[in-house]
XYZ file of C-alpha atoms in Angstrom:
710
model
C 96.962 77.651 128.335
C 94.547 79.635 130.518
C 90.780 79.781 129.629
C 89.153 83.368 129.117
C 86.106 84.568 130.628
C 83.944 86.119 127.564
C 84.567 89.524 129.493
C 88.081 89.344 129.068
C 88.032 88.523 125.326
C 88.397 90.741 122.185
C 87.720 89.635 118.801
C 89.852 91.986 116.414
C 90.222 92.183 112.622
C 92.454 94.009 110.770
C 91.491 95.590 107.658
C 93.237 98.162 105.033
C 94.295 98.487 101.507
C 97.316 96.382 100.518
C 100.484 98.312 101.549
C 98.906 99.810 104.712
C 100.874 97.944 107.265
C 98.473 95.147 108.763
C 100.618 92.547 108.976
C 103.605 94.676 110.294
C 101.165 95.885 112.888
C 99.906 92.307 114.129
C 103.461 91.209 114.159
C 104.256 94.731 116.335
C 101.080 93.845 118.687
C 102.793 90.188 119.166
C 105.977 91.385 120.125
C 104.577 94.417 122.215
C 102.437 91.796 124.343
C 105.352 89.174 124.774
C 103.802 86.602 122.331
C 107.103 86.387 120.360
C 110.339 87.514 121.196
C 111.737 89.041 117.912
C 109.618 90.887 115.365
C 109.652 89.487 111.793
C 109.393 91.746 108.629
C 107.836 91.459 105.589
C 110.776 91.843 103.772
C 112.729 89.085 105.635
C 109.699 87.345 105.370
C 109.520 85.768 108.633
C 106.237 87.517 110.213
C 103.903 85.265 111.812
C 101.028 85.607 109.808
C 102.151 85.727 106.330
C 103.479 82.078 106.509
C 102.569 80.184 103.409
C 105.204 79.936 100.584
C 103.290 82.243 98.231
C 102.862 85.070 100.693
C 106.514 84.956 101.251
C 107.143 85.008 97.557
C 104.832 87.901 96.694
C 105.736 89.612 100.032
C 101.961 90.362 100.817
C 98.867 88.596 102.812
C 96.793 86.436 100.631
C 95.259 84.472 103.197
C 93.698 85.626 106.637
C 95.829 84.904 109.847
C 94.578 84.323 113.081
C 96.601 84.802 115.882
C 95.952 85.535 119.800
C 97.985 87.490 122.703
C 97.327 88.601 126.040
C 97.518 92.149 126.946
C 97.180 93.121 130.842
C 94.743 90.203 131.286
C 92.341 90.817 128.127
C 92.730 87.908 125.422
C 93.070 89.686 122.032
C 92.047 87.598 119.035
C 93.600 88.971 116.149
C 92.890 88.487 112.649
C 95.077 89.583 109.613
C 93.603 89.916 106.261
C 94.666 90.620 102.726
C 94.246 94.086 101.537
C 94.340 93.119 97.707
C 90.734 93.257 96.374
C 91.285 89.821 94.393
C 91.227 88.213 98.194
C 88.483 89.991 99.537
C 86.776 86.379 100.101
C 89.105 85.983 102.896
C 87.860 89.063 104.735
C 84.336 88.004 104.654
C 84.783 85.175 107.528
C 86.763 86.821 110.017
C 84.745 90.068 109.703
C 81.608 87.626 110.346
C 82.914 86.619 114.092
C 84.826 90.052 114.671
C 83.535 92.116 117.311
C 85.996 95.261 116.494
C 87.663 96.272 113.211
C 90.728 98.078 112.983
C 91.163 99.953 109.586
C 94.934 100.533 108.962
C 95.113 103.861 106.651
C 98.458 104.580 104.848
C 99.618 108.252 106.006
C 101.087 108.780 102.585
C 98.337 107.358 100.434
C 95.374 108.299 102.463
C 91.730 106.463 102.125
C 92.408 104.194 99.351
C 89.561 102.449 97.328
C 90.093 98.958 99.090
C 89.429 100.516 102.283
C 85.857 101.411 101.057
C 84.851 98.168 99.975
C 85.948 96.605 103.619
C 83.895 99.288 105.022
C 80.983 98.515 103.577
C 81.264 94.787 104.822
C 81.775 96.580 108.269
C 78.415 98.277 107.851
C 76.427 95.050 106.705
C 77.608 93.132 109.872
C 77.669 96.375 112.026
C 80.920 95.821 113.379
C 82.369 98.949 115.596
C 85.509 100.380 114.043
C 88.187 102.360 114.781
C 91.089 103.968 112.348
C 94.986 103.928 112.587
C 96.683 106.325 110.417
C 100.154 104.120 110.178
C 103.541 104.878 108.444
C 103.815 108.079 109.733
C 107.672 108.359 109.079
C 106.887 108.268 105.648
C 108.356 111.330 103.761
C 104.970 112.171 102.344
C 103.112 111.381 105.160
C 100.093 113.873 105.682
C 98.257 112.978 108.754
C 95.631 115.738 108.419
C 94.781 115.321 104.711
C 93.927 111.778 105.806
C 91.907 112.451 108.531
C 89.847 114.677 106.096
C 89.473 112.124 103.532
C 88.478 109.510 106.199
C 85.605 111.873 107.495
C 84.742 112.732 103.733
C 84.231 109.065 103.038
C 83.017 107.464 106.555
C 81.402 110.755 108.224
C 82.006 113.162 110.932
C 82.018 110.499 113.561
C 85.398 109.595 112.625
C 87.213 111.258 115.648
C 90.692 112.381 116.103
C 92.056 110.760 119.502
C 95.607 111.144 118.702
C 97.876 113.077 116.284
C 101.607 113.282 115.455
C 104.078 115.409 117.140
C 105.812 115.571 113.951
C 105.665 113.467 110.738
C 108.106 112.113 108.455
C 111.723 111.301 109.103
C 111.061 113.088 112.657
C 108.296 111.148 113.532
C 108.951 110.120 117.168
C 105.679 111.531 119.489
C 102.160 111.012 119.770
C 99.693 113.938 121.433
C 96.800 111.745 122.773
C 93.744 114.028 123.316
C 91.823 111.440 125.372
C 94.381 111.521 127.983
C 95.894 115.055 127.267
C 99.076 113.428 127.189
C 102.015 113.451 124.782
C 103.941 109.880 124.210
C 107.775 110.146 122.860
C 109.525 107.125 121.814
C 113.063 106.150 122.074
C 114.562 105.905 118.636
C 114.052 101.763 118.890
C 110.381 102.511 119.558
C 108.737 100.331 122.572
C 107.438 101.713 125.561
C 107.002 105.585 125.560
C 107.833 108.592 128.036
C 104.471 110.317 129.109
C 105.171 114.090 128.889
C 103.188 117.274 128.758
C 101.720 118.498 125.564
C 103.925 121.232 124.528
C 102.806 124.926 124.397
C 102.498 125.090 120.428
C 100.053 122.394 120.462
C 97.945 122.730 123.560
C 95.133 124.741 122.088
C 95.005 122.615 118.908
C 94.834 119.567 121.808
C 92.334 121.198 123.979
C 89.951 121.677 120.979
C 90.075 118.240 119.966
C 89.761 116.794 123.686
C 86.385 118.851 123.562
C 85.290 117.801 120.269
C 85.980 114.241 122.062
C 83.966 115.141 125.056
C 81.035 116.399 123.037
C 80.516 113.618 120.718
C 80.722 111.348 123.453
C 78.095 113.091 125.633
C 75.897 114.000 122.686
C 75.157 110.325 122.590
C 74.138 109.613 126.596
C 71.655 111.939 128.156
C 72.956 111.466 131.628
C 76.312 112.486 130.487
C 75.176 114.987 128.421
C 73.736 116.540 131.914
C 76.912 116.300 133.377
C 78.847 117.908 130.713
C 76.150 121.013 131.033
C 76.486 121.176 134.322
C 80.321 120.965 134.575
C 81.388 121.524 130.935
C 83.413 118.450 130.894
C 83.846 115.076 131.757
C 86.022 112.832 133.998
C 88.047 110.167 132.825
C 85.683 107.429 134.162
C 82.818 108.867 132.489
C 84.616 109.306 129.249
C 85.512 105.626 129.030
C 82.106 104.804 129.804
C 80.496 107.175 127.408
C 83.080 106.353 124.608
C 82.595 102.683 125.367
C 78.780 103.172 124.702
C 79.179 105.336 121.533
C 81.721 102.989 119.917
C 79.569 99.819 120.516
C 76.803 101.675 118.923
C 78.760 102.675 116.039
C 78.310 106.259 116.756
C 81.953 107.174 117.067
C 85.200 105.668 114.746
C 87.999 107.044 116.990
C 91.251 107.557 114.786
C 94.898 106.585 116.320
C 98.544 107.130 115.364
C 101.080 104.674 114.508
C 104.415 103.474 112.956
C 104.084 100.130 113.317
C 107.388 99.311 111.587
C 109.409 101.219 114.400
C 107.032 99.969 117.038
C 105.579 103.317 117.753
C 101.963 103.527 119.028
C 100.396 99.788 119.104
C 100.531 99.520 122.917
C 98.175 102.672 123.275
C 95.607 100.967 120.559
C 95.751 97.500 122.425
C 94.663 99.537 125.744
C 91.738 100.977 123.927
C 90.925 97.614 122.926
C 90.933 96.161 126.579
C 89.377 99.523 127.871
C 86.933 100.509 125.204
C 86.181 97.799 122.636
C 83.445 95.224 122.896
C 83.719 92.067 124.324
C 81.702 89.150 122.645
C 78.748 89.389 125.192
C 78.275 92.971 123.895
C 79.056 93.101 120.476
C 76.517 93.215 117.719
C 74.487 89.372 118.063
C 74.378 87.558 114.732
C 71.224 86.772 113.379
C 69.745 83.085 112.923
C 68.736 82.219 109.545
C 65.427 83.151 110.305
C 66.492 86.819 110.618
C 66.259 86.589 114.537
C 68.866 87.765 116.863
C 71.123 85.385 118.700
C 71.669 85.905 122.086
C 75.278 84.948 123.535
C 74.823 83.058 126.698
C 77.843 82.219 128.504
C 75.817 79.279 130.376
C 73.878 78.591 127.823
C 73.852 75.386 125.446
C 76.961 74.771 123.355
C 76.606 76.274 120.203
C 79.559 77.038 117.341
C 79.726 78.585 113.846
C 82.374 77.423 111.523
C 83.712 80.281 109.279
C 87.025 78.864 107.805
C 88.833 75.761 106.373
C 92.353 75.574 105.752
C 94.330 72.601 105.038
C 97.261 71.480 106.103
C 99.099 68.454 104.328
C 100.457 66.509 107.282
C 96.957 66.992 109.393
C 94.383 67.555 107.330
C 91.260 70.199 107.650
C 91.923 72.740 110.069
C 88.405 74.349 110.699
C 88.304 77.718 112.284
C 85.224 78.573 114.255
C 83.481 81.059 116.975
C 81.520 79.948 120.182
C 78.516 81.833 120.313
C 77.051 79.999 123.371
C 78.415 77.856 126.538
C 81.576 76.442 126.011
C 83.041 73.260 123.930
C 85.750 70.790 124.970
C 87.551 68.022 122.742
C 85.487 64.911 122.310
C 82.099 66.942 122.580
C 79.435 65.518 120.573
C 77.408 67.927 118.544
C 75.001 68.239 116.007
C 75.372 69.477 112.384
C 72.156 71.824 111.946
C 72.627 71.835 108.426
C 72.517 68.010 107.905
C 71.178 66.653 111.222
C 74.078 64.393 111.541
C 76.047 64.131 114.679
C 79.888 65.237 114.845
C 82.512 64.692 117.734
C 84.963 67.412 118.281
C 88.456 66.654 118.047
C 91.468 68.241 119.479
C 90.965 71.865 119.739
C 93.662 74.752 118.891
C 94.346 78.294 119.157
C 96.765 79.660 116.565
C 99.558 82.004 116.082
C 100.165 81.901 112.137
C 101.219 78.275 111.264
C 101.894 77.570 114.951
C 99.158 75.442 116.869
C 98.412 75.796 120.688
C 96.193 73.030 122.045
C 93.667 74.095 124.370
C 91.297 71.989 126.897
C 88.117 74.438 126.460
C 87.094 77.190 124.935
C 84.198 79.475 126.173
C 81.592 81.453 124.737
C 82.601 84.205 122.480
C 86.089 82.765 121.703
C 87.466 81.746 118.355
C 89.472 78.522 118.030
C 90.017 75.819 115.448
C 89.235 72.008 115.283
C 91.219 69.303 113.105
C 89.782 65.773 111.578
C 86.336 66.978 112.018
C 84.555 64.529 109.940
C 81.803 66.536 108.811
C 81.694 70.521 108.897
C 81.728 73.007 106.316
C 82.107 77.108 106.203
C 78.635 78.343 107.263
C 77.679 75.222 109.210
C 76.335 75.706 112.922
C 76.733 72.832 115.328
C 74.699 72.611 118.391
C 73.646 70.154 121.117
C 71.321 67.595 120.365
C 67.763 68.811 120.660
C 68.727 72.328 119.924
C 67.107 73.963 116.791
C 69.203 76.807 115.414
C 70.973 77.676 112.517
C 73.079 81.084 112.463
C 73.057 83.404 109.345
C 75.330 82.593 106.740
C 78.265 84.364 105.485
C 77.422 86.537 102.174
C 80.931 86.212 100.180
C 81.493 88.228 97.386
C 80.355 88.003 93.950
C 82.950 86.807 91.394
C 84.280 89.372 88.977
C 86.398 87.168 86.542
C 86.522 83.544 85.079
C 88.835 81.282 83.371
C 88.537 77.699 82.017
C 90.675 74.879 83.140
C 91.866 71.949 81.557
C 94.806 69.147 81.976
C 97.341 69.123 79.547
C 97.470 65.335 79.965
C 94.577 63.155 80.343
C 94.289 60.768 83.107
C 94.075 63.111 86.167
C 90.346 63.939 85.907
C 88.898 62.647 89.152
C 92.599 64.181 91.045
C 91.549 67.769 89.012
C 87.849 67.574 90.528
C 88.980 66.643 94.024
C 91.579 69.630 93.856
C 89.104 72.031 92.754
C 86.453 70.715 95.568
C 88.901 71.354 98.169
C 90.191 75.045 97.256
C 86.173 75.961 96.734
C 85.830 74.189 100.513
C 88.844 76.502 101.555
C 87.589 79.631 99.478
C 83.957 79.814 99.171
C 84.116 83.119 97.433
C 85.682 80.812 94.648
C 82.835 79.077 92.106
C 83.693 75.728 90.215
C 81.404 75.245 87.136
C 81.169 72.435 85.277
C 79.192 73.503 82.314
C 77.744 71.052 80.533
C 76.625 73.522 77.873
C 80.017 75.131 77.218
C 81.966 71.568 77.803
C 84.346 73.442 80.070
C 85.186 73.577 83.966
C 85.171 77.253 85.024
C 86.760 78.847 87.371
C 84.883 81.984 88.778
C 87.322 84.207 91.203
C 88.015 87.671 92.461
C 90.235 89.114 90.055
C 94.054 88.266 87.969
C 96.027 87.511 91.226
C 93.013 85.557 92.859
C 93.339 83.113 89.430
C 96.927 83.073 89.702
C 96.941 81.582 93.234
C 94.495 78.879 92.327
C 96.918 78.082 89.473
C 99.451 78.078 91.969
C 97.920 75.489 94.335
C 96.972 73.332 91.653
C 100.436 72.919 90.220
C 102.512 72.913 93.317
C 100.091 71.667 96.070
C 98.192 68.817 93.875
C 100.838 68.362 91.157
C 98.752 68.741 88.617
C 99.573 70.038 84.744
C 96.840 72.348 84.225
C 96.257 74.926 81.570
C 94.403 78.345 82.202
C 92.449 79.552 78.978
C 89.576 81.659 78.007
C 86.095 80.354 78.475
C 83.399 80.262 75.836
C 80.560 82.795 76.084
C 77.267 81.252 77.410
C 75.112 82.716 74.507
C 71.520 82.153 73.868
C 70.024 81.622 70.687
C 66.466 82.404 69.032
C 64.504 83.223 66.102
C 62.712 85.973 64.674
C 60.384 85.018 62.301
C 57.859 81.771 61.537
C 58.866 79.138 59.405
C 57.496 75.659 58.503
C 59.833 72.965 58.458
C 59.432 69.384 57.752
C 61.444 66.349 57.897
C 61.513 62.382 57.032
C 63.628 60.393 58.867
C 63.999 57.037 56.817
C 66.187 54.218 57.588
C 66.665 50.525 56.461
C 69.524 48.442 57.320
C 68.255 44.635 57.725
C 65.355 43.737 60.389
C 63.218 46.322 61.692
C 63.690 49.887 60.038
C 63.209 53.228 61.372
C 60.491 55.682 59.978
C 59.336 58.995 60.998
C 57.936 61.896 59.347
C 57.443 65.577 61.331
C 55.939 68.869 60.135
C 55.912 71.965 62.459
C 55.510 75.542 62.708
C 58.377 77.153 64.489
C 57.609 80.640 65.717
C 59.602 83.277 67.922
C 57.616 83.247 71.447
C 55.921 86.346 72.831
C 53.821 86.247 76.176
C 50.563 86.325 75.424
C 50.548 85.462 71.672
C 47.288 84.084 69.935
C 47.152 80.257 68.809
C 48.240 79.630 65.427
C 46.366 80.580 62.468
C 44.555 77.530 60.584
C 45.759 75.245 62.934
C 44.007 73.267 66.173
C 45.486 73.146 68.951
C 44.396 69.975 71.035
C 46.992 69.820 73.686
C 49.948 72.709 74.563
C 52.537 72.792 76.871
C 54.505 75.498 78.399
C 58.185 74.948 79.630
C 60.171 77.239 81.271
C 63.850 76.461 80.395
C 66.493 75.655 82.967
C 68.765 78.107 80.940
C 65.827 80.829 81.021
C 63.137 81.413 78.515
C 60.225 79.055 77.433
C 59.243 76.729 75.088
C 55.728 76.540 73.708
C 54.946 73.082 72.490
C 51.512 72.760 70.857
C 49.976 69.479 69.629
C 47.787 70.425 66.609
C 47.775 66.566 64.844
C 44.095 66.070 63.623
C 43.072 62.550 61.954
C 45.678 60.368 64.001
C 48.979 60.752 61.255
C 51.167 60.890 64.533
C 50.226 58.482 67.519
C 49.443 60.488 70.413
C 52.371 58.247 72.249
C 54.793 59.671 70.116
C 54.694 63.306 71.158
C 56.728 63.163 74.150
C 59.534 61.598 71.810
C 58.869 64.535 69.475
C 59.191 67.010 72.473
C 62.128 65.138 73.698
C 63.946 65.447 70.459
C 62.941 69.425 70.079
C 64.445 70.102 73.266
C 67.592 68.044 72.725
C 68.449 70.381 69.733
C 67.410 73.143 71.971
C 70.159 72.579 74.421
C 72.428 72.525 71.633
C 71.686 75.350 69.294
C 72.395 75.094 65.817
C 74.574 78.457 65.881
C 77.020 78.319 68.598
C 76.043 75.076 70.499
C 74.328 77.018 73.228
C 70.905 77.010 74.348
C 67.697 78.326 72.164
C 65.089 79.897 74.170
C 61.910 81.598 73.717
C 60.304 79.353 70.710
C 56.911 78.049 70.011
C 56.863 74.571 68.065
C 53.208 73.390 66.718
C 53.439 70.146 65.261
C 50.393 69.621 62.663
C 51.420 66.860 60.207
C 53.596 64.174 59.173
C 53.241 60.173 58.814
C 54.023 56.945 60.520
C 54.765 53.314 59.535
C 53.075 50.474 61.486
C 55.883 48.503 62.186
C 59.045 50.834 61.508
C 57.760 53.820 63.450
C 58.986 54.045 67.415
C 60.197 56.580 69.832
C 63.880 57.027 68.755
C 62.530 57.662 65.039
C 60.312 60.604 65.855
C 63.179 62.066 68.330
C 65.394 62.062 65.383
C 62.885 63.160 62.963
C 61.789 66.471 65.322
C 65.316 67.325 65.951
C 66.170 67.781 62.661
C 63.016 69.358 61.384
C 64.008 71.808 64.102
C 67.271 72.536 63.346
C 66.840 72.712 59.773
C 63.611 75.046 60.183
C 65.849 77.282 62.891
C 68.316 77.961 60.516
C 65.818 79.346 58.057
C 63.868 81.340 60.894
C 66.446 84.332 60.988
C 68.012 83.042 64.040
C 69.442 85.449 66.359
C 72.494 85.007 68.521
C 71.916 86.883 71.856
C 75.019 87.770 73.789
C 75.081 87.841 78.184
C 74.980 91.438 79.253
C 76.227 92.305 82.635
C 75.825 95.639 84.885
C 78.969 96.972 85.930
C 79.821 99.211 88.619
C 83.435 100.611 88.818
C 84.863 102.673 91.936
C 87.680 104.933 90.542
C 89.459 107.972 91.523
C 87.990 110.735 89.637
C 91.272 111.781 87.910
C 91.016 108.215 85.939
C 87.186 108.780 85.244
C 87.932 109.629 81.660
C 90.256 106.896 81.108
C 87.797 104.232 82.639
C 85.089 106.031 80.761
C 86.875 105.521 77.506
C 87.861 102.035 78.010
C 83.979 100.951 78.757
C 83.408 102.861 75.067
C 86.072 100.452 73.397
C 84.097 97.289 75.126
C 80.686 98.289 74.067
C 79.587 99.520 77.172
C 76.450 101.258 77.560
C 76.935 103.951 80.439
C 73.822 104.065 82.794
C 75.230 106.908 84.975
C 77.556 108.169 87.508
C 77.648 109.308 90.947
C 79.897 110.681 93.647
C 81.025 107.789 95.806
C 82.176 110.032 98.823
C 85.736 112.330 98.694
C 87.636 111.951 95.256
C 86.278 108.629 94.303
C 83.343 108.386 91.515
C 80.984 105.266 90.500
C 80.528 104.528 87.181
C 77.474 102.334 86.144
C 77.541 100.862 83.038
C 76.031 97.397 80.783
C 78.679 95.978 79.129
C 78.619 92.027 77.183
C 80.353 89.382 78.947
C 82.653 89.054 76.021
C 84.067 92.144 76.909
C 84.770 91.578 80.454
C 86.997 88.480 80.676
C 89.801 90.362 81.291
C 88.543 93.650 81.980
C 89.986 93.512 85.910
C 93.426 93.325 84.364
C 92.552 96.625 81.960
C 91.025 98.516 85.021
C 94.037 97.726 87.323
C 96.389 98.837 84.453
C 94.743 101.982 83.655
C 94.016 102.966 87.128
C 97.378 101.958 89.034
C 95.586 99.729 90.889
C 93.492 102.319 92.379
C 89.900 101.444 90.886
C 87.576 98.164 91.923
C 84.839 96.866 90.023
C 81.999 94.365 90.389
C 79.306 92.871 88.037
C 75.866 91.009 87.995
C 73.960 89.293 85.143
C 71.521 91.578 83.727
C 70.153 90.257 80.747
C 70.375 88.738 77.000
C 70.299 91.240 74.164
C 70.936 90.483 70.300
C 74.849 90.066 69.450
C 76.052 92.310 66.528
C 76.027 90.744 63.145
C 79.855 90.272 63.153
C 79.856 88.539 66.202
C 76.990 86.214 65.248
C 78.896 85.347 62.019
C 82.092 84.763 63.748
C 80.846 82.439 66.426
C 79.108 80.698 63.483
C 82.233 80.136 62.079
C 84.202 79.005 65.041
C 81.119 76.499 66.119
C 81.328 74.819 62.406
C 85.048 74.661 62.853
C 84.874 72.653 66.264
C 81.932 70.559 64.866
C 84.261 69.708 62.006
C 87.176 68.927 64.474
C 85.036 66.563 66.309
């Protein structure tokens, strides 16, 4: 396999809403470049990129796929990504290593909400981006409406480079205003004929060409001088200026295609070769200290791991990008995260599930390594003695959760191993082993995302599992003060147990004064791991309880706070002042005082007007304007408090609200249903608030029932 110089490498990621035609475009690019002899199709389930069983079954991309092709001496590393928002975690890694993004727009649907979300990621990583309006053969295709939507959403720097001669069933030619040529394709697609632009379209093409010249010239002073002097720019000047403007993110060129008919992809690949940045020119990554990292072709070897995929007969296949120097099989590097030595095994390029072994990869190139004993996504591997760690990929926050359990006991270790591996391969999944809720909870990006995880557990790991609604991590507090007393006395032959504790239990507030009529000998403030505080006051006088038993009393209180009386969840924001009690010279011990304190706290807490607190989340919904009323109405039924609304560009609106977590666990399903899949949302924890009386009563009954069963 040929080893490419960095200047001849292009790293390109395909992005777009589900159904825009990314996978078909990737297939056509491979075919046009001669990397494959026959084009597959989604319907025939034989494309290079969607090769997993579940992708063929669902006929959609679920995982990112890596391919490479040679187009006229340039190596294009092509990454196809899912368009469904449930699988956005699969996009984060590829975007981190790409130097160019191609946004594929459906000519019938225009700019869709999934595209907007992906655009934000490209802005985060400053990835130069171009647009391709695809499916122009669709009967309801509307190229110019799509262009206007793109300009509304992404700015006036979206610049038309091509437009269709005609749309719908008659689509067969593209007018290129950069080269001022019309490309007419044969019926079966492929290599077009270059023809003069028809007289009927010449004025429109000239106008768009002039707009393109002006935007290129205005971003380069020397070209601006030439433009003022000559009134235009020649082809070489245009290429130089367009390259500079594109790399700087000052222009987003827009092209045409019908990937399914093999019309237009060759010109796009030509643009990638001629104009798109090579890895040395792209925006450099940052180190974990926020400093730019310069890619050096002759520098010390540095690679960044950005994706893990496991194959049953091979093991982990870990994808990486070379950010400095070159790498070869057998090379010894150091994991900058752990400091441990790592030896590289065989190196590969991939074309979907096909692996091509290589002997070397140079700066800027993307490859994969197998049997790497130590290495995870976001790790940086460097030569010994080099101290640098590249900035980690930021994965999207989760929006849905489910509890999981085995239907039959005995495979607990196997389940834990499977979930760990699933998280390694998709870090956008969070696995929570909640001691508080006594559940294993999977956090994901949507219902389909959870469905894929369930499919993996059942089919890949052969585990009989059940997904069910997770409990809510409530918090408990009290609203009034109470004095509570408990005597623990036990005699069963030999040494007995005796302890008596009396305490004042109060709601904690910042800056509150010491308890009236009590002398505080010692006060401890504990920041609780689950949020809130516990203030523990020792107010014992006269030695009625020995100081050596105070840690046991605190421990007993903490044990009950970890398993609150109302819901079994944690208690927060309480002050406890222990001021009286008694002990026995023989039968008193730490265990007895721990028990007495736990029972005194429980009894007192239930008498102090306890209050259940529920988690409230900030929610942002991006929704087309025509569904605004439906979404607002649905949020109202979920006890949502609307915080504001604002325009998100074009016909999209952003709704901000605060909603209890209990009402969000299946919100993703509802939102998809009422907006026909056109809306997305994200959420983040905000605060705890008092739960309504009926919810508190219901939770208490459910907790009592569980305690009786156990």
